[in-house]
Coordinates of C-alpha atoms and ligand atoms in Angstrom, one line a residue:
X196 CA 0.0 0.0 0.0
X197 CA 1.2 3.5 -0.8
X198 CA 2.8 5.6 1.9
X199 CA 1.8 9.2 1.7
X200 CA 4.5 10.4 4.0
X201 CA 7.8 8.8 5.3
X202 CA 10.5 10.0 7.7
X203 CA 13.9 9.4 6.0
X204 CA 16.6 9.9 8.6
X205 CA 16.9 13.7 8.0
X206 CA 14.0 14.7 5.8
X207 CA 10.4 14.0 5.0
X208 CA 9.4 12.2 1.8
X209 CA 5.9 12.9 0.5
X210 CA 3.9 12.0 -2.5
X211 CA 2.9 15.3 -4.1
X212 CA -0.9 14.6 -4.3
X213 CA -1.5 17.6 -6.6
X214 CA 0.3 15.6 -9.3
X215 CA -1.9 12.4 -9.0
X216 CA -3.1 10.5 -10.8
X217 CA -1.2 11.6 -13.9
X218 CA 2.3 11.4 -12.3
X219 CA 3.6 9.9 -9.1
X220 CA 6.0 12.5 -7.9
X221 CA 7.9 12.3 -4.6
X222 CA 9.2 15.4 -2.9
X223 CA 11.9 15.7 -0.3
X224 CA 11.0 18.2 2.4
X225 CA 13.6 19.6 4.7
X226 CA 12.1 22.8 6.2
X227 CA 9.0 23.8 8.2
X228 CA 8.1 26.3 5.4
X229 CA 8.0 23.5 2.9
X230 CA 5.6 21.6 5.1
X231 CA 3.4 24.6 5.5
X232 CA 3.3 25.1 1.8
X233 CA 2.6 21.4 1.2
X234 CA -0.3 21.4 3.6
X235 CA -1.8 24.7 2.3
X236 CA -1.5 23.6 -1.4
X237 CA -2.9 20.1 -0.6
X238 CA 0.3 18.3 -1.6
X239 CA -0.4 16.4 1.6
X240 CA -4.1 16.5 2.6
X241 CA -6.7 14.5 4.6
X242 CA -7.2 15.2 8.3
X243 CA -4.9 12.6 9.9
X244 CA -2.1 13.2 7.3
X245 CA -2.2 16.9 7.9
X246 CA -1.6 16.2 11.6
X247 CA 1.3 13.9 10.9
X248 CA 2.8 16.3 8.4
X249 CA 2.6 19.2 10.9
X250 CA 4.3 17.0 13.6
X251 CA 7.3 16.4 11.3
X252 CA 7.2 20.0 10.2
X253 CA 7.5 21.1 13.9
X254 CA 10.7 19.0 14.2
X255 CA 12.1 20.4 11.0
X256 CA 11.4 23.9 12.3
X257 CA 13.0 23.2 15.7
X258 CA 16.0 21.1 14.8
X259 CA 18.3 24.1 14.0
X260 CA 17.0 26.4 16.7
X261 CA 19.7 27.6 19.1
X262 CA 17.9 27.8 22.4
X263 CA 20.0 28.8 25.4
X264 CA 17.6 27.0 27.8
X265 CA 14.6 24.7 27.8
X266 CA 12.4 27.8 28.5
X267 CA 13.8 29.4 25.4
X268 CA 13.2 26.2 23.5
X269 CA 9.5 26.3 24.4
X270 CA 9.1 30.0 23.4
X271 CA 10.4 29.0 19.9
X272 CA 8.2 25.9 19.9
X273 CA 5.1 28.0 20.5
X274 CA 6.1 30.3 17.6
X275 CA 6.4 27.3 15.2
X276 CA 3.1 25.9 16.5
X277 CA 1.4 29.2 15.8
X278 CA 2.9 29.3 12.3
X279 CA 1.9 25.7 11.4
X280 CA -1.6 26.3 12.9
X281 CA -2.3 28.8 10.1
X282 CA -1.7 26.4 7.3
X283 CA -5.3 25.1 7.2
X284 CA -8.2 25.7 9.6
X285 CA -10.7 22.9 9.5
X286 CA -9.0 19.6 10.2
X287 CA -8.6 19.5 13.9
X288 CA -6.0 16.8 13.7
X289 CA -3.5 19.5 12.8
X290 CA -4.1 21.3 16.2
X291 CA -4.5 18.1 18.0
X292 CA -1.1 16.8 16.8
X293 CA 0.8 20.0 17.6
X294 CA -0.8 20.2 21.1
X295 CA -0.1 16.5 21.8
X296 CA 3.6 16.9 21.0
X297 CA 3.8 20.1 23.1
X298 CA 2.2 18.4 26.1
X299 CA 4.4 15.3 25.8
X300 CA 7.5 17.5 25.5
X301 CA 6.5 19.6 28.5
X302 CA 6.2 16.4 30.5
X303 CA 9.9 15.8 30.0
X304 CA 11.9 17.5 32.8
X305 CA 15.6 18.1 33.3
X306 CA 16.5 17.7 29.6
X307 CA 18.9 19.6 27.5
X308 CA 17.6 21.4 24.4
X309 CA 19.3 18.7 22.3
X310 CA 17.5 16.0 24.2
X311 CA 14.2 17.9 23.6
X312 CA 14.9 18.0 19.9
X313 CA 15.6 14.3 19.7
X314 CA 12.5 13.6 21.7
X315 CA 10.4 15.8 19.4
X316 CA 11.4 13.7 16.4
X317 CA 10.6 10.5 18.3
X318 CA 7.2 11.9 19.2
X319 CA 6.4 12.8 15.6
X320 CA 7.3 9.3 14.5
X321 CA 5.2 7.8 17.3
X322 CA 2.2 10.0 16.3
X323 CA 2.6 8.6 12.7
X324 CA 2.7 5.0 14.0
X325 CA -0.2 5.7 16.3
X326 CA -2.3 6.8 13.3
X327 CA -1.3 3.6 11.5
X328 CA -2.8 1.5 14.4
X329 CA -5.9 3.6 14.6
X330 CA -6.6 3.1 10.9
X331 CA -6.2 -0.7 11.4
X332 CA -8.6 -0.7 14.3
X333 CA -11.2 1.4 12.5
X334 CA -11.0 -1.1 9.6
X335 CA -11.7 -4.0 11.9
X336 CA -14.6 -2.3 13.7
X337 CA -16.1 -1.1 10.5
X338 CA -16.4 -4.7 9.1
X339 CA -19.6 -5.3 11.0
X340 CA -21.5 -2.6 9.0
X341 CA -20.4 -3.9 5.6
X342 CA -22.5 -6.8 4.4
X343 CA -21.2 -9.2 1.8
X344 CA -22.2 -7.8 -1.6
X345 CA -22.4 -4.2 -0.3
X346 CA -22.5 -1.4 -2.8
X347 CA -20.8 1.5 -1.0
X348 CA -20.9 5.2 -1.9
X349 CA -17.9 7.3 -0.7
X350 CA -16.9 11.0 -1.0
X351 CA -13.5 12.7 -1.2
X352 CA -10.4 10.6 -0.4
X353 CA -10.0 8.9 3.0
X354 CA -7.4 6.2 2.3
X355 CA -3.7 5.7 2.5
X356 CA -3.2 9.1 0.9
X357 CA -5.1 10.8 3.7
X358 CA -3.6 9.1 6.7
X359 CA -0.6 7.3 8.2
X360 CA -2.1 3.9 7.5
X361 CA -4.8 2.3 5.4
X362 CA -7.2 5.1 5.9
X363 CA -10.5 5.8 7.7
X364 CA -13.5 5.2 5.5
X365 CA -11.4 3.7 2.7
X366 CA -9.5 1.7 5.4
X367 CA -12.9 0.0 6.3
X368 CA -13.4 -0.7 2.6
X369 CA -9.9 -2.2 2.2
X370 CA -10.5 -4.3 5.3
X371 CA -13.8 -5.6 4.0
X372 CA -12.3 -6.4 0.6
X373 CA -9.4 -8.3 2.3
X374 CA -11.8 -10.2 4.5
X375 CA -13.3 -11.6 1.2
X376 CA -16.4 -9.5 1.1
X377 CA -17.6 -8.9 -2.4
X378 CA -18.0 -5.2 -2.4
X379 CA -18.4 -2.5 -5.1
X380 CA -17.5 1.1 -4.4
X381 CA -19.0 4.2 -6.0
X382 CA -16.7 7.2 -5.7
X383 CA -18.0 10.7 -6.0
X384 CA -15.6 12.8 -8.1
X385 CA -15.6 15.5 -5.3
X386 CA -15.6 18.9 -7.0
X387 CA -13.8 21.2 -7.1
X388 CA -10.4 19.6 -6.4
X389 CA -11.5 16.1 -7.5
X390 CA -10.0 14.1 -4.6
X391 CA -12.5 11.3 -5.4
X392 CA -11.7 11.1 -9.1
X393 CA -8.0 11.6 -8.8
X394 CA -7.1 9.9 -5.5
X395 CA -9.8 7.5 -4.4
X396 CA -10.1 5.9 -7.8
X397 CA -6.3 5.7 -8.0
X398 CA -6.2 3.9 -4.6
X399 CA -9.2 1.6 -5.3
X400 CA -7.9 0.6 -8.7
X401 CA -4.4 -0.2 -7.3
X402 CA -6.1 -2.4 -4.7
X403 CA -8.2 -4.2 -7.3
X404 CA -11.5 -3.2 -5.6
X405 CA -14.4 -3.1 -8.0
X406 CA -15.2 0.6 -8.3
X407 CA -17.1 3.2 -10.4
X408 CA -16.6 6.9 -10.5
X409 CA -19.5 9.3 -10.7
X410 CA -20.0 13.0 -10.9
X411 CA -21.2 14.5 -7.6
X412 CA -24.6 15.3 -9.1
X413 CA -25.3 11.7 -10.0
X414 CA -25.4 10.4 -6.4
X415 CA -29.2 11.2 -6.1
X416 CA -30.1 9.1 -9.1
X417 CA -27.8 6.3 -8.0
X418 CA -29.7 6.1 -4.7
X419 CA -33.1 6.5 -6.3
X420 CA -32.2 3.4 -8.5
X421 CA -31.4 1.5 -5.3
X422 CA -27.8 1.0 -6.2
X423 CA -26.3 2.0 -2.8
X424 CA -26.5 -0.1 0.3
X425 CA -24.5 2.3 2.5
X426 CA -22.5 5.5 2.6
X427 CA -19.1 5.6 4.3
X428 CA -16.9 8.6 4.4
X429 CA -14.4 10.5 6.6
X430 CA -14.3 13.7 8.6
X431 CA -12.0 16.7 9.3
X432 CA -13.6 17.6 12.6
X433 CA -16.4 16.1 14.7
X434 CA -18.1 18.3 17.3
X435 CA -19.0 17.0 20.7
X436 CA -22.6 16.6 19.7
X437 CA -21.7 14.4 16.7
X438 CA -21.9 17.1 13.9
X439 CA -19.5 16.1 11.2
X440 CA -17.4 18.5 9.1
X441 CA -16.1 16.9 6.0
X442 CA -15.4 17.7 2.4
X443 CA -17.9 20.0 0.7
X444 CA -20.8 17.9 -0.7
X445 CA -20.9 15.5 2.3
X446 CA -24.0 17.2 3.7
X447 CA -25.8 16.7 0.4
X448 CA -25.0 13.1 0.4
X449 CA -26.2 12.7 4.0
X450 CA -29.6 14.3 3.0
X451 CA -29.9 12.0 0.0
X452 CA -29.1 9.0 2.2
X453 CA -31.7 10.0 4.8
X454 CA -34.3 10.4 2.0
X455 CA -33.6 7.0 0.5
X456 CA -33.2 5.2 3.8
X457 CA -29.5 4.4 3.2
X458 CA -27.2 4.1 6.3
X459 CA -24.7 6.9 6.5
X460 CA -21.5 6.1 8.3
X461 CA -18.5 8.3 9.2
X462 CA -15.1 6.7 9.9
X463 CA -12.7 8.9 11.9
X464 CA -10.2 8.4 14.7
X465 CA -10.9 10.2 18.0
X466 CA -8.1 12.6 17.1
X467 CA -10.7 14.1 14.7
X468 CA -13.2 14.8 17.5
X469 CA -13.0 18.3 18.9
X470 CA -14.7 18.2 22.4
X471 CA -14.2 22.0 22.5
X472 CA -16.6 22.4 19.6
X473 CA -20.1 22.0 21.1
X474 CA -21.8 21.8 17.7
X475 CA -21.1 22.3 14.0
X476 CA -21.4 26.1 14.5
X477 CA -18.1 26.1 16.3
X478 CA -16.2 24.4 13.5
X479 CA -14.2 26.9 11.3
X480 CA -14.8 26.2 7.6
X481 CA -12.0 26.9 5.2
X482 CA -12.8 29.1 2.2
X483 CA -10.5 28.5 -0.7
X484 CA -9.6 30.6 -3.8
X485 CA -12.2 31.3 -6.4
X486 CA -10.1 30.0 -9.3
X487 CA -10.2 26.4 -7.9
X488 CA -13.9 26.4 -9.0
X489 CA -13.6 28.4 -12.2
X490 CA -10.4 26.8 -13.6
X491 CA -9.8 23.1 -13.2
X492 CA -6.3 22.9 -11.7
X493 CA -5.5 26.4 -12.9
X494 CA -5.4 25.0 -16.4
X495 CA -8.8 24.5 -18.0
X496 CA -11.0 27.6 -17.6
X497 CA -14.7 26.6 -17.2
X498 CA -16.2 29.9 -16.3
X499 CA -16.1 33.5 -17.7
X500 CA -12.9 35.5 -17.0
X501 CA -12.8 36.6 -13.4
X502 CA -16.0 34.9 -12.4
X503 CA -16.3 35.2 -8.7
X504 CA -16.9 31.8 -7.1
X505 CA -18.1 30.5 -3.7
X506 CA -15.6 27.9 -2.6
X507 CA -16.0 26.5 0.9
X508 CA -13.8 23.4 1.3
X509 CA -16.0 21.7 3.9
X510 CA -19.6 21.5 5.1
X511 CA -21.2 20.3 8.3
X512 CA -23.6 17.4 8.5
X513 CA -25.9 17.5 11.6
X514 CA -25.8 14.5 13.9
X515 CA -29.3 13.4 13.2
X516 CA -28.2 12.4 9.7
X517 CA -25.3 10.2 10.9
X518 CA -26.1 6.5 11.4
X519 CA -22.9 5.8 13.2
X520 CA -19.3 6.9 13.7
X521 CA -16.7 4.2 13.2
X522 CA -13.7 5.0 15.5
X523 CA -10.7 3.0 16.7
X524 CA -12.6 2.3 19.9
X525 CA -15.7 0.9 18.2
X526 CA -18.8 2.2 16.5
X527 CA -20.5 5.1 18.2
X528 CA -24.3 5.5 17.8
X529 CA -26.7 8.2 19.0
X530 CA -27.0 9.8 21.5
X531 CA -23.6 11.2 20.3
X532 CA -22.9 13.7 23.1
X533 CA -22.9 10.9 25.6
X534 CA -21.3 8.2 23.5
X535 CA -18.5 10.3 22.2
X536 CA -17.6 11.3 25.7
X537 CA -17.7 7.7 26.8
X538 CA -15.4 6.7 24.0
X539 CA -12.7 9.1 25.3
X540 CA -13.0 7.5 28.8
X541 CA -12.6 4.0 27.4
Ligands
MRU828 O1 -9.3 19.1 1.5 P1 -8.9 17.7 1.8 O2 -8.5 16.9 0.6 O3 -7.8 17.7 2.9 O4 -10.2 17.1 2.5 C1 -10.1 15.8 3.0 C2 -11.4 15.3 3.5 O5 -12.4 16.0 3.5 C3 -11.4 13.9 4.0 O6 -12.7 13.3 3.8 C4 -11.2 13.9 5.5 O7 -10.0 14.6 5.8 C5 -11.1 12.6 6.1 S1 -9.6 11.8 5.6 C6 -9.3 10.5 6.4

């Protein structure tokens, strides 16, 4: 399975996802600024992968810092965390990863600044490995909602290209396929940046999973014709009440699923849950450049010159449209406020 990001003794190696599926281009990243740019430009993307990238970026930013004392080290660390926090606003895994590393570093007492730097790298690698395990566990838990013969609709990309492991929603799909379930996946193209067409289809075809690509506006008809047994997709931030922020278009799919009585599952690790966000209203939604809508990949113009476009990258699906949330601790069902909290206590 493809690895979206790898630590290579003194640099980070990524697949530049803006080049897929036409070319498989690997980039070597050696600075925090390059990580920032890679996150912002979606060279690395997907909530868990953004968090992992930021963790490595923090190390790259700190490794050459000359701090006279641990206190100075932490002043610099806060500056780098602030900087990376501005790369993208919605995926809470970014903020979660940076905070987790800071907390773990602060727990280390009586260490030289060099020790702190070494520890920071180890923590970034551990965070990466931790996501690998969470993906595996989500895959195993998710098996129980995938019947043999299931026809599954998904949106955006939630696989190995979006995480440090097999993926969230796509991880469940891989696990079901490997368990011998005879599944078919329908992948929404996911306008405007086409993560479904470019990335999900690329992953599914490499894995040999029967799959069909559709334009986003075809999902309603697909469901009306009873060609979908369940929806499964990922999330960038889940509020404490179970509201799910995910790639723009997810909310529409959720409404369609409700109308057609199709189960709607979200697969996400608990690192995607933001207990500080009481509801979807507290989730910041990223607005991206107009040209992403009017010019496909800045190449093919599909709207009049200078057309002004609305381009929110995410939307919020209210909890009453979500059948269940597949996490590494098991599948959570309503009432979400209570069951999400319990999952953290497990
Ligand atoms: O803008 P992107 O490509 O980073 O958006 C990604 C998504 O919306 C995914 O569905 C989400 O991060 C879950 S990935 C495991």
